[in-house]
Coordinates of C-alpha atoms and ligand atoms in Angstrom, one line a residue:
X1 CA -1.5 -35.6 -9.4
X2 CA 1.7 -34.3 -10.2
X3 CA 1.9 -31.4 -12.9
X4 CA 2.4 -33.1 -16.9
X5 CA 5.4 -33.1 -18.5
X6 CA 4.7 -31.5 -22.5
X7 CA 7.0 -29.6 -24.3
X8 CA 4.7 -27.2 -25.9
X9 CA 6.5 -26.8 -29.1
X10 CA 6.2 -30.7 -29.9
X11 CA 2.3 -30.4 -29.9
X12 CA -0.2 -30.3 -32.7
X13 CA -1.4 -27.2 -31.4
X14 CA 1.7 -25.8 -31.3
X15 CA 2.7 -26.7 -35.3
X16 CA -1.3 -25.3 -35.9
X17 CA -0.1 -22.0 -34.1
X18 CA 2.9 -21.9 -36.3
X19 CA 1.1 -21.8 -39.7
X20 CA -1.4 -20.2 -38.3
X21 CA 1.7 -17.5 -37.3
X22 CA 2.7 -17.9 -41.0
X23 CA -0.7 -16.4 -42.3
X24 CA -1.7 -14.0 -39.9
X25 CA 1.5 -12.2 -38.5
X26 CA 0.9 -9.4 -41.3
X27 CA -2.7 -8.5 -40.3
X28 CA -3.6 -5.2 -39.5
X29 CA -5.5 -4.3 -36.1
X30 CA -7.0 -1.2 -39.1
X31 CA -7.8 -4.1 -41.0
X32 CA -9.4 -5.9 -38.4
X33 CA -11.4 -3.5 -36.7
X34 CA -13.3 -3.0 -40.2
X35 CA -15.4 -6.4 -38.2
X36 CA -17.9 -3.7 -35.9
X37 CA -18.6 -6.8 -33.5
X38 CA -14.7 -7.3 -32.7
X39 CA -14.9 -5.1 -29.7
X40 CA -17.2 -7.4 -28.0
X41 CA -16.7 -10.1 -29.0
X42 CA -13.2 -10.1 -27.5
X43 CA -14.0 -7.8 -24.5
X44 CA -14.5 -10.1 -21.1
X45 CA -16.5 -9.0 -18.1
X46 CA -16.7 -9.8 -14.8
X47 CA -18.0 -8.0 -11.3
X48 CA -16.6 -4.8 -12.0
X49 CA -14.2 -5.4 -14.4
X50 CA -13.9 -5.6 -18.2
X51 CA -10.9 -6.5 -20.1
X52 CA -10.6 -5.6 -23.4
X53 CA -8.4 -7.7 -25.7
X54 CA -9.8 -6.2 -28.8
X55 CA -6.4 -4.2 -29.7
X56 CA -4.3 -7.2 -30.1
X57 CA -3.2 -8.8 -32.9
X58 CA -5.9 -12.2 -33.0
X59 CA -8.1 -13.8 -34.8
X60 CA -11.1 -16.0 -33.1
X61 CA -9.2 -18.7 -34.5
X62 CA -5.8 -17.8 -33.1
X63 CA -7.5 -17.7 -29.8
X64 CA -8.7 -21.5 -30.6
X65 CA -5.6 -22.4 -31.5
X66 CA -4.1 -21.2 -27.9
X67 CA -7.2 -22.8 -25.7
X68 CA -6.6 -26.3 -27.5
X69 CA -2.5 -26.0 -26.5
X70 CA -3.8 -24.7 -22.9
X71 CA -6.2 -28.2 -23.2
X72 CA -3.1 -29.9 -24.7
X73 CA -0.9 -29.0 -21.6
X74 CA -3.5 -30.4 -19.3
X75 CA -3.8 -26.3 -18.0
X76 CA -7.3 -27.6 -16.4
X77 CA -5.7 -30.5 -14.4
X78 CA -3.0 -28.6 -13.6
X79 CA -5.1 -25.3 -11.7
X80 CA -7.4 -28.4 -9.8
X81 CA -4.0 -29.6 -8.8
X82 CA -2.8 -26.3 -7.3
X83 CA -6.3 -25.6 -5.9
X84 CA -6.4 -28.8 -4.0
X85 CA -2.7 -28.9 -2.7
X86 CA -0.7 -30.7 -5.1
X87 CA 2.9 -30.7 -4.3
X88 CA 3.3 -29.0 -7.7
X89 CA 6.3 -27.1 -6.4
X90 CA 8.0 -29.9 -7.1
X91 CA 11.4 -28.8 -7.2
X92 CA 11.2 -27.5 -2.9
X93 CA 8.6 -30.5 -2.5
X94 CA 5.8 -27.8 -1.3
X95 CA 2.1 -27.2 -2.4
X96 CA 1.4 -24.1 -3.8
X97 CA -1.6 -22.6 -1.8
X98 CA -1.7 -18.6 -1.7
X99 CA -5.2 -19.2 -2.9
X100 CA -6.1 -21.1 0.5
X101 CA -4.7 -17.9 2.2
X102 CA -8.4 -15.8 1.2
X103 CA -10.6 -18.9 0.4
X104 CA -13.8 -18.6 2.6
X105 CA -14.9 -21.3 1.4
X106 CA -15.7 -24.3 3.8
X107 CA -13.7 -26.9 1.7
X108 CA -10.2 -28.1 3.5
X109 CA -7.3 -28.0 2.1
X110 CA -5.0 -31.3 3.0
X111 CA -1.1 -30.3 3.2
X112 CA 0.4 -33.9 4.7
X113 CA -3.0 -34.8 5.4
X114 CA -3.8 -31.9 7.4
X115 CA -6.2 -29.1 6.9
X116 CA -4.6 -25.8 6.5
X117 CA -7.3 -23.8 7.1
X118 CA -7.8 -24.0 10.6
X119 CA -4.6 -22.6 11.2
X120 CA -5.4 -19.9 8.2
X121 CA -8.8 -18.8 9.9
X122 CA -6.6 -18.5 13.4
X123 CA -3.6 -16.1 12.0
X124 CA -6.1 -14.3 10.7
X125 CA -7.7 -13.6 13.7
X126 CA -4.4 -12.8 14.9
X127 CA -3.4 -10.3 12.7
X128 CA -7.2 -8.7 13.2
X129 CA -7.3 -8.9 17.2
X130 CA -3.5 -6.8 16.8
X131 CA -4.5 -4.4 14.2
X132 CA -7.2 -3.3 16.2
X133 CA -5.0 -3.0 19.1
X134 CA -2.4 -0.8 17.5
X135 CA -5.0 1.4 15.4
X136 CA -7.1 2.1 18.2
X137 CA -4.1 3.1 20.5
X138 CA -4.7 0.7 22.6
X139 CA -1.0 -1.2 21.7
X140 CA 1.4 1.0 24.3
X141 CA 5.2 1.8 23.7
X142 CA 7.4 1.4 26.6
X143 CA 7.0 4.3 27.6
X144 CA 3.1 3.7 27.5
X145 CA 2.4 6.0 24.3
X146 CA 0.6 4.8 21.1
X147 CA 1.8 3.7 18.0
X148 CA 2.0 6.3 15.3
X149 CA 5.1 4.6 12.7
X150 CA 4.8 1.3 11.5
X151 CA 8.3 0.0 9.9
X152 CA 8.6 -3.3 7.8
X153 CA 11.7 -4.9 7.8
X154 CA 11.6 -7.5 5.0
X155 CA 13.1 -7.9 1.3
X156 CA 11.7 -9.5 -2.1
X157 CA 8.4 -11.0 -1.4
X158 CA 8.4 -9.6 2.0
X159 CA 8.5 -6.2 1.0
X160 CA 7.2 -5.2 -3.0
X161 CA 3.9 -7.0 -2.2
X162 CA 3.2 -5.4 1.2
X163 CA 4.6 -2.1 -0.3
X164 CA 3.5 -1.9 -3.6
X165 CA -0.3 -2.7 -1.9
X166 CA 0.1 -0.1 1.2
X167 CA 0.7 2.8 -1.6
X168 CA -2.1 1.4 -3.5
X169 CA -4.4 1.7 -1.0
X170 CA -3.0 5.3 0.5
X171 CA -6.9 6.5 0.3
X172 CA -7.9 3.9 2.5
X173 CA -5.2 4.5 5.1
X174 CA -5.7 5.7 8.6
X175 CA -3.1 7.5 10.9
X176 CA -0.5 5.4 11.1
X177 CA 2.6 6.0 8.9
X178 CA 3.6 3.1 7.6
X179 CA 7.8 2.7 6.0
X180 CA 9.7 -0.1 4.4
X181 CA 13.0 -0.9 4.9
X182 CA 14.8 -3.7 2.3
X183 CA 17.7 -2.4 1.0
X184 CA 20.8 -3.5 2.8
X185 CA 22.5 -0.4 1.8
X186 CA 22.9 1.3 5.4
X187 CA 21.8 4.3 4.1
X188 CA 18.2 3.1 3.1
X189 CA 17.8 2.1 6.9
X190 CA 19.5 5.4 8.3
X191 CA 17.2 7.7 5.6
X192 CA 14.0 5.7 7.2
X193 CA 15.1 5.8 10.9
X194 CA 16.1 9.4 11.2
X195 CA 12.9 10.9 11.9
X196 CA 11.3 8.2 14.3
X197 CA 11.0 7.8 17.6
X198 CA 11.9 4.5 19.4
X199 CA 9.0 5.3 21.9
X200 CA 6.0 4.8 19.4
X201 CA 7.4 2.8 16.6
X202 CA 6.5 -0.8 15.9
X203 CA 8.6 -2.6 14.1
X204 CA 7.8 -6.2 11.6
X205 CA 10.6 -8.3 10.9
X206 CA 9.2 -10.3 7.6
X207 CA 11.5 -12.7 6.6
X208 CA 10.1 -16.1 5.7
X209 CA 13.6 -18.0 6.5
X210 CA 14.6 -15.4 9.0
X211 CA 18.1 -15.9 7.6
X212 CA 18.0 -13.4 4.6
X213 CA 21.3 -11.1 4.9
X214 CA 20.0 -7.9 3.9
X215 CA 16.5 -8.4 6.4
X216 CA 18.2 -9.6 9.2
X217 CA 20.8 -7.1 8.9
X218 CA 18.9 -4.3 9.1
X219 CA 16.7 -6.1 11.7
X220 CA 19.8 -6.0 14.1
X221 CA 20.9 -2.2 13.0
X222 CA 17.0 -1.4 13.9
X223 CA 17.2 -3.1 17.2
X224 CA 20.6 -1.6 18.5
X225 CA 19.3 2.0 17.6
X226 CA 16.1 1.1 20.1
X227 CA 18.1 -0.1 22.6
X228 CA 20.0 3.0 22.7
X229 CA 17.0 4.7 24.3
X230 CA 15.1 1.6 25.4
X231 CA 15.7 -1.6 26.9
X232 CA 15.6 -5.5 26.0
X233 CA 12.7 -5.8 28.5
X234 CA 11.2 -3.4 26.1
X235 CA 11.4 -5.6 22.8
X236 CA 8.0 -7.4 23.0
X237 CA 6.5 -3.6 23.1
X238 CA 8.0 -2.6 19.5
X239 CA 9.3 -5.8 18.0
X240 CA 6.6 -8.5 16.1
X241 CA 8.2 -10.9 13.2
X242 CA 6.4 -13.0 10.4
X243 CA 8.5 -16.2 9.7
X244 CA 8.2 -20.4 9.8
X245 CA 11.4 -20.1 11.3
X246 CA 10.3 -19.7 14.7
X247 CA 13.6 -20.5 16.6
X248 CA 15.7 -17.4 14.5
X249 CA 12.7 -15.3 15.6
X250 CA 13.3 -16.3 18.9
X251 CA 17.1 -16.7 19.1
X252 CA 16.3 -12.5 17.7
X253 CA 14.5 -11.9 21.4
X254 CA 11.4 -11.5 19.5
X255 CA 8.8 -12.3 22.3
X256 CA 6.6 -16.1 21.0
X257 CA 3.4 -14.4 21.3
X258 CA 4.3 -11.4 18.8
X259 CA 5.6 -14.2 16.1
X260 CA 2.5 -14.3 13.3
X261 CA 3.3 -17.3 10.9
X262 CA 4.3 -18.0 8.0
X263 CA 4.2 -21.3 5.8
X264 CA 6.5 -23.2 3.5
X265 CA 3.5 -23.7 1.1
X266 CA 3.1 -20.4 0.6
X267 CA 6.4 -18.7 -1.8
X268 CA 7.3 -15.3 -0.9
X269 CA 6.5 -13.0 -4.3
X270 CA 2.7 -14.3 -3.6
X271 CA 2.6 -13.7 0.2
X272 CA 0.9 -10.7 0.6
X273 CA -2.2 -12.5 1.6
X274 CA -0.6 -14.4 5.1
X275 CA 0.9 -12.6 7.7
X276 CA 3.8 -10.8 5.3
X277 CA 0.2 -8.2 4.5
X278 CA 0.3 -7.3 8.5
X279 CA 1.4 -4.2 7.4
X280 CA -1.4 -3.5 5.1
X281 CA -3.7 -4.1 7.9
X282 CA -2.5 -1.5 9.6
X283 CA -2.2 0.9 7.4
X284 CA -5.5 0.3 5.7
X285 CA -7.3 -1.4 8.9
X286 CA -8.7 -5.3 9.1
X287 CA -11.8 -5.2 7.3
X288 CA -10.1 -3.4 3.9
X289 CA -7.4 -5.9 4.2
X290 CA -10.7 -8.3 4.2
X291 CA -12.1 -6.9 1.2
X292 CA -8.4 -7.3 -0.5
X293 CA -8.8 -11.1 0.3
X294 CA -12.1 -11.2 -1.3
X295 CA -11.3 -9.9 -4.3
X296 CA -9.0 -11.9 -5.0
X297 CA -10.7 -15.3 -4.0
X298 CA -13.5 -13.9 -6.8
X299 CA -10.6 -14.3 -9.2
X300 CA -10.1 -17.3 -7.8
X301 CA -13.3 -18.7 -8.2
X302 CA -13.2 -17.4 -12.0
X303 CA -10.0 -18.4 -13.0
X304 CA -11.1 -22.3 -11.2
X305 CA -14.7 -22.6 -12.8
X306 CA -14.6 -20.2 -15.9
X307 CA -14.4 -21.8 -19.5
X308 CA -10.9 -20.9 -20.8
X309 CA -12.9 -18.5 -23.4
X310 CA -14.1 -16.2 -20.8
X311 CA -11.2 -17.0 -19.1
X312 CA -10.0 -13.4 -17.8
X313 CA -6.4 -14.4 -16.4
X314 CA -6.0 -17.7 -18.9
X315 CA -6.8 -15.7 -22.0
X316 CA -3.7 -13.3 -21.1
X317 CA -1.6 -15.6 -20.6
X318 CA -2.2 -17.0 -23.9
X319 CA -1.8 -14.0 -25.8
X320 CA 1.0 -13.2 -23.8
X321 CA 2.5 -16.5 -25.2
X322 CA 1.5 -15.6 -28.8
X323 CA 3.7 -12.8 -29.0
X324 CA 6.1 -14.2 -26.8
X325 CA 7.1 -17.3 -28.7
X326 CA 5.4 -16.5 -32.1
X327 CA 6.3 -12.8 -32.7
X328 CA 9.4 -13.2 -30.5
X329 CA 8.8 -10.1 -28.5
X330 CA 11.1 -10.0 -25.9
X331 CA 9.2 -7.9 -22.8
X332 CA 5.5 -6.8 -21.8
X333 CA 4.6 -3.2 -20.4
X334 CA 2.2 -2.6 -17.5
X335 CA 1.1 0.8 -17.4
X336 CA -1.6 1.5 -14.9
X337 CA -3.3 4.7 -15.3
X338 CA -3.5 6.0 -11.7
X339 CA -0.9 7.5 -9.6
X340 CA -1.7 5.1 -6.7
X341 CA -0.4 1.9 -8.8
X342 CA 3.4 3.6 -9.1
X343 CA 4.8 0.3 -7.4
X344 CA 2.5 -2.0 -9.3
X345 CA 5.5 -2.6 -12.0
X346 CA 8.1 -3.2 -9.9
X347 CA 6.3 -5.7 -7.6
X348 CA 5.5 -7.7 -11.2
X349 CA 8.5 -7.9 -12.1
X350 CA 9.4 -9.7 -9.1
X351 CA 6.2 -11.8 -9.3
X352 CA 6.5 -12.6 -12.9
X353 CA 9.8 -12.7 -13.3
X354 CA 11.2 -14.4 -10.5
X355 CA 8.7 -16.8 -11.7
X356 CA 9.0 -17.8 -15.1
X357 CA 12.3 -16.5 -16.2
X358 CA 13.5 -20.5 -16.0
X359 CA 15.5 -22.0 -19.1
X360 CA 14.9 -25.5 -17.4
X361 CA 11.5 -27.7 -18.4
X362 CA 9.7 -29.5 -16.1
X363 CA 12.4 -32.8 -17.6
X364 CA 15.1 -31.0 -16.4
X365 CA 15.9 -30.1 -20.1
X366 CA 17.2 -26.8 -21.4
X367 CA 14.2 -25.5 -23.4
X368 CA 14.6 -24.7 -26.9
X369 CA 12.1 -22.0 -26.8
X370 CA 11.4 -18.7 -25.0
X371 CA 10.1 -18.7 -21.6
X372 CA 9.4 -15.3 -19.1
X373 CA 9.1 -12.3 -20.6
X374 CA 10.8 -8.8 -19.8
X375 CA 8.3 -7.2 -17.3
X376 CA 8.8 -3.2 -17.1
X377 CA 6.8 -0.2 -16.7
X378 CA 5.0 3.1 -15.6
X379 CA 2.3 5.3 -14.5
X380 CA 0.4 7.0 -17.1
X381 CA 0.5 9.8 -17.9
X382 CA 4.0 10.3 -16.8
X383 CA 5.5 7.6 -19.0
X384 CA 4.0 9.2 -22.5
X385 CA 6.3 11.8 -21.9
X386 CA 9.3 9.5 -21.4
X387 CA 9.3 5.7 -22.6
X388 CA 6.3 5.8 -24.8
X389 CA 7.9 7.4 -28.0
X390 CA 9.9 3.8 -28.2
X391 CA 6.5 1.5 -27.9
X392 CA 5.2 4.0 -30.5
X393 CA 7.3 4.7 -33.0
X394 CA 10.5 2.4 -32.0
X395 CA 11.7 -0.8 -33.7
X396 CA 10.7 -3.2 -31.2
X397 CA 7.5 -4.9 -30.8
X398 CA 6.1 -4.6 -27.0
X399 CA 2.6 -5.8 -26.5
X400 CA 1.1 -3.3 -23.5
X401 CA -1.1 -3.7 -20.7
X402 CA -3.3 -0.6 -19.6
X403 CA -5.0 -0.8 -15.9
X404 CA -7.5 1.8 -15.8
X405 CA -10.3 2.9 -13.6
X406 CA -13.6 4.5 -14.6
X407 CA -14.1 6.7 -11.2
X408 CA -11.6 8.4 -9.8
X409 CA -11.3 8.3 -5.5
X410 CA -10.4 12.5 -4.9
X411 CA -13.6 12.7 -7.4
X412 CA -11.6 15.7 -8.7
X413 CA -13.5 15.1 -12.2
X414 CA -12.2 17.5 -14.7
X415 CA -8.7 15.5 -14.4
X416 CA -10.1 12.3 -14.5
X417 CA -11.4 13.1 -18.0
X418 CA -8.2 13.7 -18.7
X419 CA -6.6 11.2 -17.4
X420 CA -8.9 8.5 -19.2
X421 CA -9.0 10.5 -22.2
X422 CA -5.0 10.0 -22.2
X423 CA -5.5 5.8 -21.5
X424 CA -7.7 5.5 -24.2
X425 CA -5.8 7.6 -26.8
X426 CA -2.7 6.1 -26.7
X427 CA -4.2 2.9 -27.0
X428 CA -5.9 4.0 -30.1
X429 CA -2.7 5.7 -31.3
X430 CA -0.6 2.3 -30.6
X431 CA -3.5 0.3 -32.7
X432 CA -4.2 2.9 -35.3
X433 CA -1.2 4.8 -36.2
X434 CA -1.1 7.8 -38.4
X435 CA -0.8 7.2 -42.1
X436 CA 1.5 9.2 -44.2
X437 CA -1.5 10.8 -45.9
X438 CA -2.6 11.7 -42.7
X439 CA 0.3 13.4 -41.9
X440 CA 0.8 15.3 -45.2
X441 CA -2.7 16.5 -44.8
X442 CA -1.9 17.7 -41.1
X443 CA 0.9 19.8 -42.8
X444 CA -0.8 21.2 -45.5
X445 CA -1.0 24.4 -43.7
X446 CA 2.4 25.2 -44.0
X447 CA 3.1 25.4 -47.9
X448 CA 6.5 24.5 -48.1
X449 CA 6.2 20.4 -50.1
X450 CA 10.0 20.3 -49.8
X451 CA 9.4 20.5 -45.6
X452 CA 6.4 18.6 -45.9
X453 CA 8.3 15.8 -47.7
X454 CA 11.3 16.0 -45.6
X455 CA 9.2 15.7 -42.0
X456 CA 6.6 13.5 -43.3
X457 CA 8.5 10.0 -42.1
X458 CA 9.2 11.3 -39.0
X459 CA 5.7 12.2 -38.3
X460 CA 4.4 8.7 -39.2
X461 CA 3.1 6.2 -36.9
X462 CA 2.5 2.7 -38.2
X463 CA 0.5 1.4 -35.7
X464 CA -0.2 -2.3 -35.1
X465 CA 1.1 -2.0 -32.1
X466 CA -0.9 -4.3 -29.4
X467 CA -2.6 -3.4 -26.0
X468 CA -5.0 -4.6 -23.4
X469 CA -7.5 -2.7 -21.7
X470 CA -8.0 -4.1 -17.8
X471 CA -10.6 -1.4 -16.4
X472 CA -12.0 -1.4 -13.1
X473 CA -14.9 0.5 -11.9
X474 CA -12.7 2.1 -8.8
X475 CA -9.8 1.2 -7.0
X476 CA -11.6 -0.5 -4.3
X477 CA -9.6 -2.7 -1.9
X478 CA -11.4 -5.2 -3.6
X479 CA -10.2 -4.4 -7.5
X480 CA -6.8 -4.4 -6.1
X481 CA -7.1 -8.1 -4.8
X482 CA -8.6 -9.0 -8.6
X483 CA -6.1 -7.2 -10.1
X484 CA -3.5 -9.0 -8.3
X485 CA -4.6 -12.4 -8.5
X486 CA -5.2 -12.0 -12.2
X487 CA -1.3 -11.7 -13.1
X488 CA -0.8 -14.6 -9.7
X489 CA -3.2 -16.6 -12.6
X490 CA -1.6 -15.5 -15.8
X491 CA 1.8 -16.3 -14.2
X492 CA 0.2 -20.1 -13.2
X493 CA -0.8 -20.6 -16.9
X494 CA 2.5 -19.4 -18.7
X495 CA 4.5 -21.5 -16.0
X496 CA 2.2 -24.6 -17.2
X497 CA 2.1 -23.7 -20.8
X498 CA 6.2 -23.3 -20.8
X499 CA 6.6 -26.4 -18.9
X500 CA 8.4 -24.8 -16.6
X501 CA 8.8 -24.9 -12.8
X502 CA 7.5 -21.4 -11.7
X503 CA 7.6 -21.6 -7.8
X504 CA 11.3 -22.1 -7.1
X505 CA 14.1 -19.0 -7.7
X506 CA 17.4 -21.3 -7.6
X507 CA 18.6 -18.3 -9.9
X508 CA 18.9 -15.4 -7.3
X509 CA 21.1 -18.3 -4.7
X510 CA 24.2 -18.0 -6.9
X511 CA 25.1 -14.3 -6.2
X512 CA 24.4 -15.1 -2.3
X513 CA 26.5 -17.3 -2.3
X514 CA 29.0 -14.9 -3.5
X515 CA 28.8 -12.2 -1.8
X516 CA 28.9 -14.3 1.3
X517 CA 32.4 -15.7 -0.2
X518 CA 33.5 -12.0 -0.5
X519 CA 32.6 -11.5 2.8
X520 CA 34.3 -13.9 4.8
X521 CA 37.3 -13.4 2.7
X522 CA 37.4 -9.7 3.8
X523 CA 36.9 -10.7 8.0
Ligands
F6P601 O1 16.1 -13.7 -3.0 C1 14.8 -14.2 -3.4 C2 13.9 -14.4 -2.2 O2 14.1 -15.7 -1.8 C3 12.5 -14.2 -2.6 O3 11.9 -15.2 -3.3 C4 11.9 -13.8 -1.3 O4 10.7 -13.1 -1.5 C5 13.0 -13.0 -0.7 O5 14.2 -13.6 -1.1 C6 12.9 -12.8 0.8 O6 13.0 -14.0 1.5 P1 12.7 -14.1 3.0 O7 11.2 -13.8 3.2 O8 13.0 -15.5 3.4 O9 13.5 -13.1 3.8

């Protein structure tokens, strides 16, 4: 069944939210909190994992108000119908399926008719059979050494997940360095090539068209650096590419039986979990890239069969909508609280945004309300000691989500404390504030009421300010998959909620197509 068609803003739901909006945009998180039960009752659990939506600025009955929209928009008919391979993709004619790519389940999955996951279960075993091969040393160079560098060659989707996952999962890796390559300034290839050798470097080509300028570019700088010390002979050796378009790959000299595939159900910001994560397994080995999977198909199976009130990924959607289109805040900060998430924001804001910053509904309209939201971020603790004084104490409203983990990997304990004492605290100090008795008191020690008086509104927070709380136990392999799929859900819901097409990117074709034009215009 193809997706519904509702503008959001012409429901009842929708003119509920708005009075409801009218009466409680003024409430106070202080005020709130006075209700001891409010902590649980809005914290959400599942394996591992509690999200705590406590700090934001709801009611139980603005939550009701946002389920009934979500059951007004047909949310529930709309995940079956990405689930079971509805063309919902409507726009490229293609099924949506990254959630096929780490189902175990036994239940097929028709694309045209055919079962996809046959051909799933098979790359997998692929990408398994040639991990093991190049881990173990068993994979020789041409000159009949092992692997030790591992270089991706891919851009967009086929880099920030892969990336953003291998530097995630740094405590998992084994010995193989693993580098990315995107950037079609020369001078990002050149910094990664200098210190490799051709003789035990492999090299993935990810591009899912095999046509994307800045990929295939440096693709072709890569291969005529090897072939100053190698051979063509020796391609198949050092060369492997993850594509559907198997003639580029091939027209390349990229050897059939060292092409892993990709499909044109599956878009590129949510291809980590096809043969665009080779690179993970690698670096982290099969069976962790395994455990990845699973995590994420247990999101899967809770965002699928979970009431939208427990709804982890549905129920941050929603509030993400609340302040998006009711307290018009503008962007949404994601600040994960370990050092091993630093290129968790930036592969966001390609998933999110590339998403769901559309100004198009599913009518082909030009909405009249707001859609994606403004995805940015940090690591904590470094950003409270840059960007946090704005979300603090700054003019703009910017709802915050904190990613946290109650174990730390190194176990070294003392800084952990720390750490967590720091992701806790600021989300107090967002929610609380400091009144301008409390500050007067604070400076009572000094004397001098002219300098209280003149420091005092400096010194004031007002709080108010909202966060979430996403804590893990530890990042596993398998919290990192939950994690993931959790904003892959919360993107799905906005996208429905917005009406709004969220798997096509028509908007990053029209500078292509320039620089092209400025290209041949030059030759
Ligand atoms: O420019 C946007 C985009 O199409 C992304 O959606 C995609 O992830 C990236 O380019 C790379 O595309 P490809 O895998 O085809 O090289």
């Amino acid at each position: 069944m193809a997706l519904q068609n509702i503008n959001p803003t012409k429901t009842e739901s929708w003119k509920k939210l708005n009075q409801h909006f009218s009466e409680v945009q003024n409430l106070e998180l202080k005020e709130l909190f006075k209700d001891s039960s409010r902590k649980d009752d809005f914290t959400l659990s599942t394996d591992g994992l509690s999200v705590d939506l406590s700090k934001n600025r709801i009611t139980k009955e603005t939550m009701d108000l946002l389920i009934s929209l979500a059951e007004e928009v047909d949310l529930k008919g709309a995940i079956e119908s990405q689930f079971t391979g509805e063309k919902i993709n409507e726009t490229e004619g293609r099924a949506v399926l990254h959630t096929a790519l780490r189902s175990t389940s036994e239940e097929p999955v028709l694309v045209d008719g055919k079962n996809i996951k046959p051909r799933i279960q098979s790359t997998l075993r692929k990408i398994k059979s040639f991990s093991k091969k190049v881990i173990s040393g068993k994979w020789k160079g041409y000159t009949g050494k092992s692997i030790t560098d591992v270089v991706n060659i891919g851009i967009g989707g086929s880099d920030l997940g892969p990336d953003m996952v291998v530097e995630s999962l740094k405590f998992y890796q084994n010995h193989l360095n693993v580098h990315f390559v995107s950037n079609v300034d020369g001078d990002h290839v050149s910094e990664v090539i200098k210190h490799l050798d051709p003789e035990t470097t492999l090299f993935i080509i990810v591009s899912k068209t095999f046509t994307t300028q800045e990929t295939i570019s440096n693709a072709e700088t890569i291969k005529n650096w090897f072939l100053k010390s190698a051979t063509i002979f020796d391609i198949p050796k050092h060369f492997v590419a993850v594509s559907t378009n198997l003639d580029a790959v091939r027209r390349f000299g990229i050897d059939k039986d060292n092409v892993f595939p990709m499909w044109n159900w599956v878009g590129g910001r949510f291809s980590l979990w096809s043969a665009v994560g080779l690179s993970i397994s690698l670096a982290v080995g099969f069976d962790n890239y395994r455990k990845l999977l699973d995590g994420a198909e247990a999101m899967d199976l809770h965002f699928r069969n979970t009431s939208f009130e427990n709804n982890i990924p549905v129920q941050l959607a929603l509030i993400s909508v609340w302040y998006n289109n009711f307290f018009m805040a503008e962007s949404e900060a994601i600040l994960p609280y370990s050092q091993y998430l630093s290129k968790l924001p930036a592969y966001l804001q390609q998933a999110i945004m590339e998403s769901n910053g559309k100004g198009v509904d599913r009518n082909g309209e030009v909405v009249d309300y707001q859609t994606g939201t403004i995805i940015w971020g940090s690591t904590g603790t470094n950003m409270q000691h840059a960007f946090m004084q704005l979300v603090h104490q700054g003019t703009k409203l910017i709802p915050t989500e904190f990613i946290g983990f109650k174990e730390s990997l190194h176990g070294l304990e003392s800084h952990h404390k720390k750490l967590m004492a720091n992701y806790f605290g600021q989300m107090n100090a967002l929610a609380f504030g400091k009144t301008k008795q409390e500050v007067h008191l604070e400076l009572k020690t000094s004397n001098d009421e002219d300098l209280i008086q003149k420091l005092l509104p400096f010194k004031v927070f007002e709080g108010n300010r909202p966060s979430t709380a996403i804590l893990f136990d530890k990042l596993t392999p398998e919290a990192l998959g939950k994690l993931i799929a959790i904003y892959e859900h919360k993107i799905f819901t906005q996208g429905i909620l917005w009406n709004i097409y969220s798997f096509d990117q028509f908007g990053v074709e029209l500078g292509k197509e320039m620089a092209k034009k400025l290209l041949n215009k030059e030759q």
